[in-house]
Amino acid sequence: MSYKVSPVGFVHSCFKEKFAIPRQPQLAPAARGVLELVAPFDQGEAVQGLEQVSHVWLLFLFHQALEDKPRLKVRPPRLGGNTSMGVFATRATHRPNGIGQSVVKLDKVEPGRLWISGIDLLDGTPVLDIKPYVPYADIVDSATNTIASSAPQLIAVQWLKTALQQAQGHAERLSEPLVALIEQCLAQDPRPAYQVPTSEREYGAQFWDVDVRWHYPEPGMICVLEVVPAQ
């Protein structure tokens, strides 16, 4: 028996590439986007009542990680990318049906459009369903997960003076908290855990329409080098 699902909408996100996206939602509150609903869900009736909800669950497709052959084991970034675990014991992007889920903050509701933040969704992500977050049912006080028992340890983020000025200028132009977004994402250290970067090696990622470049001047520290228009 086969089933067919279709997106109810698509996310316009601050994240234009997979690198540097937080590995879980809510880790970067400044990460914002808009969920554009498609017909027939772009009518006001479909979102009536959502103004009473602070957070929603999004079920979506990892549209850039879809695979024909299912994986039974994956290598979670959380464990350094060198340890294999059963796919169902992880939230790795390599899913049997490519389905992910995230709980995101609902900032504003409009007919056909939801403004969301705290997201970990790539630009263009197809959303399959939207469900209201229900605190009394969704919070399990006794829940445990020894694989991921706490949020990632943050590292210090510093700025070159010129890079901070660049980021502040682009933030004003975009009307987005760009400085906070960059700091919140980089503080989680987006590089693969098995890499030990030299101070000379530079990394980069695109946020909104700007390219951000940084390096590791010493262990446990990031320095933002520049924030320039994306090419």
CSV table of C-alpha atoms in Angstrom, one decimal:
chain,number,residue,atom,x,y,z
A,1,MET,CA,0.0,0.0,0.0
A,2,SER,CA,1.4,3.4,-0.9
A,3,TYR,CA,0.5,6.8,0.4
A,4,LYS,CA,0.9,10.3,-1.1
A,5,VAL,CA,1.5,13.5,0.8
A,6,SER,CA,1.7,17.1,-0.5
A,7,PRO,CA,3.2,20.1,1.2
A,8,VAL,CA,0.9,22.6,2.9
A,9,GLY,CA,3.5,25.3,2.5
A,10,PHE,CA,7.1,26.3,2.1
A,11,VAL,CA,9.5,28.0,4.5
A,12,HIS,CA,11.4,31.2,3.6
A,13,SER,CA,14.3,31.0,6.0
A,14,CYS,CA,17.3,32.9,7.1
A,15,PHE,CA,19.3,29.8,6.4
A,16,LYS,CA,20.3,29.5,2.8
A,17,GLU,CA,22.6,26.5,3.2
A,18,LYS,CA,22.8,23.5,5.5
A,19,PHE,CA,26.1,24.4,7.2
A,20,ALA,CA,25.7,26.4,10.4
A,21,ILE,CA,22.0,25.6,10.9
A,22,PRO,CA,21.4,24.7,14.6
A,23,ARG,CA,21.1,21.0,15.1
A,24,GLN,CA,17.8,21.4,17.0
A,25,PRO,CA,15.1,24.1,17.0
A,26,GLN,CA,15.0,26.8,19.7
A,27,LEU,CA,18.8,27.0,20.0
A,28,ALA,CA,18.9,30.2,18.0
A,29,PRO,CA,15.9,32.4,18.9
A,30,ALA,CA,17.0,35.0,16.4
A,31,ALA,CA,16.6,32.5,13.5
A,32,ARG,CA,13.5,33.7,11.8
A,33,GLY,CA,11.4,32.9,8.7
A,34,VAL,CA,8.0,32.8,7.1
A,35,LEU,CA,5.9,29.8,6.3
A,36,GLU,CA,4.0,30.5,3.1
A,37,LEU,CA,0.9,28.3,2.8
A,38,VAL,CA,-0.3,27.0,-0.5
A,39,ALA,CA,-3.9,26.6,-1.8
A,40,PRO,CA,-6.3,25.7,-0.4
A,41,PHE,CA,-4.5,26.3,3.0
A,42,ASP,CA,-3.7,29.9,2.2
A,43,GLN,CA,-7.2,30.9,3.3
A,44,GLY,CA,-7.8,32.5,6.7
A,45,GLU,CA,-10.0,29.6,7.7
A,46,ALA,CA,-7.1,27.2,7.8
A,47,VAL,CA,-5.2,29.2,10.5
A,48,GLN,CA,-8.2,30.5,12.5
A,49,GLY,CA,-7.5,30.0,16.2
A,50,LEU,CA,-3.7,29.8,15.8
A,51,GLU,CA,-3.4,33.3,17.2
A,52,GLN,CA,-4.1,31.7,20.6
A,53,VAL,CA,-1.0,29.5,20.3
A,54,SER,CA,2.6,30.5,21.1
A,55,HIS,CA,4.4,27.5,19.4
A,56,VAL,CA,3.7,25.0,16.7
A,57,TRP,CA,5.1,21.6,15.6
A,58,LEU,CA,6.1,21.6,12.0
A,59,LEU,CA,6.4,18.2,10.1
A,60,PHE,CA,8.6,18.8,7.1
A,61,LEU,CA,10.8,17.1,4.4
A,62,PHE,CA,14.5,17.2,4.5
A,63,HIS,CA,14.3,18.0,0.8
A,64,GLN,CA,18.0,18.2,0.2
A,65,ALA,CA,18.7,14.9,2.0
A,66,LEU,CA,16.2,12.5,0.4
A,67,GLU,CA,17.5,9.1,-0.4
A,68,ASP,CA,16.3,6.1,-2.4
A,69,LYS,CA,18.0,3.5,-0.2
A,70,PRO,CA,17.0,3.6,3.5
A,71,ARG,CA,19.8,3.7,6.1
A,72,LEU,CA,19.6,1.5,9.1
A,73,LYS,CA,22.5,3.2,10.9
A,74,VAL,CA,23.7,6.9,10.8
A,75,ARG,CA,26.5,8.9,12.3
A,76,PRO,CA,25.0,11.7,14.4
A,77,PRO,CA,27.0,15.0,14.5
A,78,ARG,CA,26.3,15.1,18.2
A,79,LEU,CA,28.6,12.1,18.7
A,80,GLY,CA,31.3,13.6,16.5
A,81,GLY,CA,30.3,12.0,13.2
A,82,ASN,CA,32.4,8.9,13.9
A,83,THR,CA,30.0,6.8,15.9
A,84,SER,CA,27.2,4.8,14.3
A,85,MET,CA,23.7,4.4,15.8
A,86,GLY,CA,20.4,3.0,14.7
A,87,VAL,CA,18.6,5.6,12.6
A,88,PHE,CA,15.6,5.6,15.0
A,89,ALA,CA,17.8,6.5,18.0
A,90,THR,CA,18.7,9.8,16.3
A,91,ARG,CA,17.3,12.9,14.7
A,92,ALA,CA,19.8,12.7,11.8
A,93,THR,CA,18.6,14.2,8.5
A,94,HIS,CA,18.9,10.8,6.8
A,95,ARG,CA,15.4,9.5,7.5
A,96,PRO,CA,13.5,6.6,6.0
A,97,ASN,CA,10.9,8.9,4.5
A,98,GLY,CA,12.9,12.2,4.8
A,99,ILE,CA,10.5,13.5,7.5
A,100,GLY,CA,11.6,15.9,10.2
A,101,GLN,CA,9.9,17.7,13.0
A,102,SER,CA,10.6,21.0,14.8
A,103,VAL,CA,8.8,23.0,17.4
A,104,VAL,CA,9.0,26.7,16.5
A,105,LYS,CA,7.8,29.9,18.0
A,106,LEU,CA,4.8,31.4,16.3
A,107,ASP,CA,5.3,35.2,16.1
A,108,LYS,CA,2.5,36.3,13.9
A,109,VAL,CA,-0.4,34.8,12.1
A,110,GLU,CA,-1.8,36.0,8.8
A,111,PRO,CA,-4.1,34.4,6.2
A,112,GLY,CA,-1.7,32.2,4.2
A,113,ARG,CA,1.4,33.2,6.2
A,114,LEU,CA,3.0,32.3,9.5
A,115,TRP,CA,5.9,34.2,10.9
A,116,ILE,CA,8.1,31.9,12.9
A,117,SER,CA,11.4,32.0,14.9
A,118,GLY,CA,13.7,29.7,16.7
A,119,ILE,CA,13.8,27.7,13.5
A,120,ASP,CA,16.3,25.1,12.2
A,121,LEU,CA,14.9,24.9,8.7
A,122,LEU,CA,16.6,25.4,5.4
A,123,ASP,CA,15.2,27.9,3.0
A,124,GLY,CA,12.6,26.3,0.7
A,125,THR,CA,11.8,23.5,3.2
A,126,PRO,CA,8.4,21.8,2.3
A,127,VAL,CA,6.1,21.6,5.3
A,128,LEU,CA,3.7,18.7,5.4
A,129,ASP,CA,1.6,19.6,8.5
A,130,ILE,CA,1.3,22.1,11.3
A,131,LYS,CA,0.1,21.2,14.8
A,132,PRO,CA,-0.3,23.4,17.8
A,133,TYR,CA,2.1,22.8,20.7
A,134,VAL,CA,0.2,21.6,23.8
A,135,PRO,CA,2.3,22.1,26.9
A,136,TYR,CA,0.4,19.8,29.3
A,137,ALA,CA,0.8,16.9,26.8
A,138,ASP,CA,4.0,17.7,25.0
A,139,ILE,CA,6.2,18.3,28.1
A,140,VAL,CA,7.2,15.1,29.8
A,141,ASP,CA,8.9,16.0,33.0
A,142,SER,CA,10.3,12.5,33.5
A,143,ALA,CA,11.7,12.1,30.0
A,144,THR,CA,15.4,11.1,29.6
A,145,ASN,CA,17.8,10.9,26.7
A,146,THR,CA,21.3,10.0,27.7
A,147,ILE,CA,22.5,10.5,24.1
A,148,ALA,CA,21.6,14.2,24.2
A,149,SER,CA,21.0,15.0,27.8
A,150,SER,CA,21.8,18.7,27.5
A,151,ALA,CA,22.2,21.5,24.9
A,152,PRO,CA,25.5,21.7,23.1
A,153,GLN,CA,28.2,23.5,25.0
A,154,LEU,CA,28.7,27.0,23.7
A,155,ILE,CA,32.0,28.5,22.6
A,156,ALA,CA,33.0,32.2,22.7
A,157,VAL,CA,32.3,34.4,19.6
A,158,GLN,CA,34.3,37.5,19.0
A,159,TRP,CA,34.2,40.0,16.2
A,160,LEU,CA,36.6,42.0,14.2
A,161,LYS,CA,35.5,45.6,14.6
A,162,THR,CA,34.9,45.9,10.8
A,163,ALA,CA,32.9,42.7,10.7
A,164,LEU,CA,30.6,43.8,13.5
A,165,GLN,CA,30.1,47.1,11.7
A,166,GLN,CA,29.2,45.3,8.6
A,167,ALA,CA,26.8,43.0,10.4
A,168,GLN,CA,25.1,45.9,12.1
A,169,GLY,CA,24.6,47.7,8.8
A,170,HIS,CA,23.1,44.6,7.1
A,171,ALA,CA,20.9,44.0,10.2
A,172,GLU,CA,19.4,47.5,9.8
A,173,ARG,CA,18.9,47.0,6.1
A,174,LEU,CA,17.2,43.6,6.6
A,175,SER,CA,15.3,44.7,9.7
A,176,GLU,CA,16.5,41.4,11.2
A,177,PRO,CA,18.6,40.6,14.4
A,178,LEU,CA,21.5,39.6,12.3
A,179,VAL,CA,24.2,40.0,14.9
A,180,ALA,CA,22.3,37.9,17.4
A,181,LEU,CA,21.6,35.3,14.7
A,182,ILE,CA,25.3,34.9,13.8
A,183,GLU,CA,26.4,34.8,17.4
A,184,GLN,CA,23.7,32.2,18.4
A,185,CYS,CA,24.5,29.9,15.5
A,186,LEU,CA,28.3,30.1,15.6
A,187,ALA,CA,28.4,29.7,19.4
A,188,GLN,CA,27.2,26.2,18.8
A,189,ASP,CA,30.3,25.5,16.7
A,190,PRO,CA,28.9,24.3,13.4
A,191,ARG,CA,32.1,22.6,12.2
A,192,PRO,CA,32.2,18.8,12.3
A,193,ALA,CA,33.3,17.7,15.8
A,194,TYR,CA,36.1,15.5,14.3
A,195,GLN,CA,37.8,18.5,12.7
A,196,VAL,CA,40.5,20.3,14.6
A,197,PRO,CA,40.8,23.6,12.7
A,198,THR,CA,44.0,25.6,12.5
A,199,SER,CA,43.9,29.3,13.2
A,200,GLU,CA,44.5,29.9,9.5
A,201,ARG,CA,41.6,27.9,8.2
A,202,GLU,CA,38.5,30.0,7.5
A,203,TYR,CA,34.8,28.8,7.5
A,204,GLY,CA,31.8,30.4,5.9
A,205,ALA,CA,28.0,30.3,5.7
A,206,GLN,CA,25.2,32.3,4.3
A,207,PHE,CA,22.6,33.9,6.5
A,208,TRP,CA,19.8,35.8,4.8
A,209,ASP,CA,21.6,37.4,1.8
A,210,VAL,CA,25.0,37.9,3.4
A,211,ASP,CA,28.1,35.6,3.6
A,212,VAL,CA,29.7,35.3,7.0
A,213,ARG,CA,33.3,34.2,7.4
A,214,TRP,CA,35.1,33.2,10.6
A,215,HIS,CA,38.0,31.3,12.0
A,216,TYR,CA,39.2,29.7,15.2
A,217,PRO,CA,42.1,31.9,16.6
A,218,GLU,CA,42.4,29.5,19.5
A,219,PRO,CA,40.6,26.4,20.8
A,220,GLY,CA,37.1,27.1,22.0
A,221,MET,CA,36.9,30.5,20.3
A,222,ILE,CA,35.5,31.8,17.1
A,223,CYS,CA,36.3,35.2,15.5
A,224,VAL,CA,34.0,36.6,12.9
A,225,LEU,CA,36.1,38.0,10.1
A,226,GLU,CA,33.6,39.6,7.7
A,227,VAL,CA,30.0,39.9,6.8
A,228,VAL,CA,29.5,40.8,3.1
A,229,PRO,CA,26.8,40.5,0.5
A,230,ALA,CA,26.4,36.9,-0.8
A,231,GLN,CA,27.8,36.3,-4.3
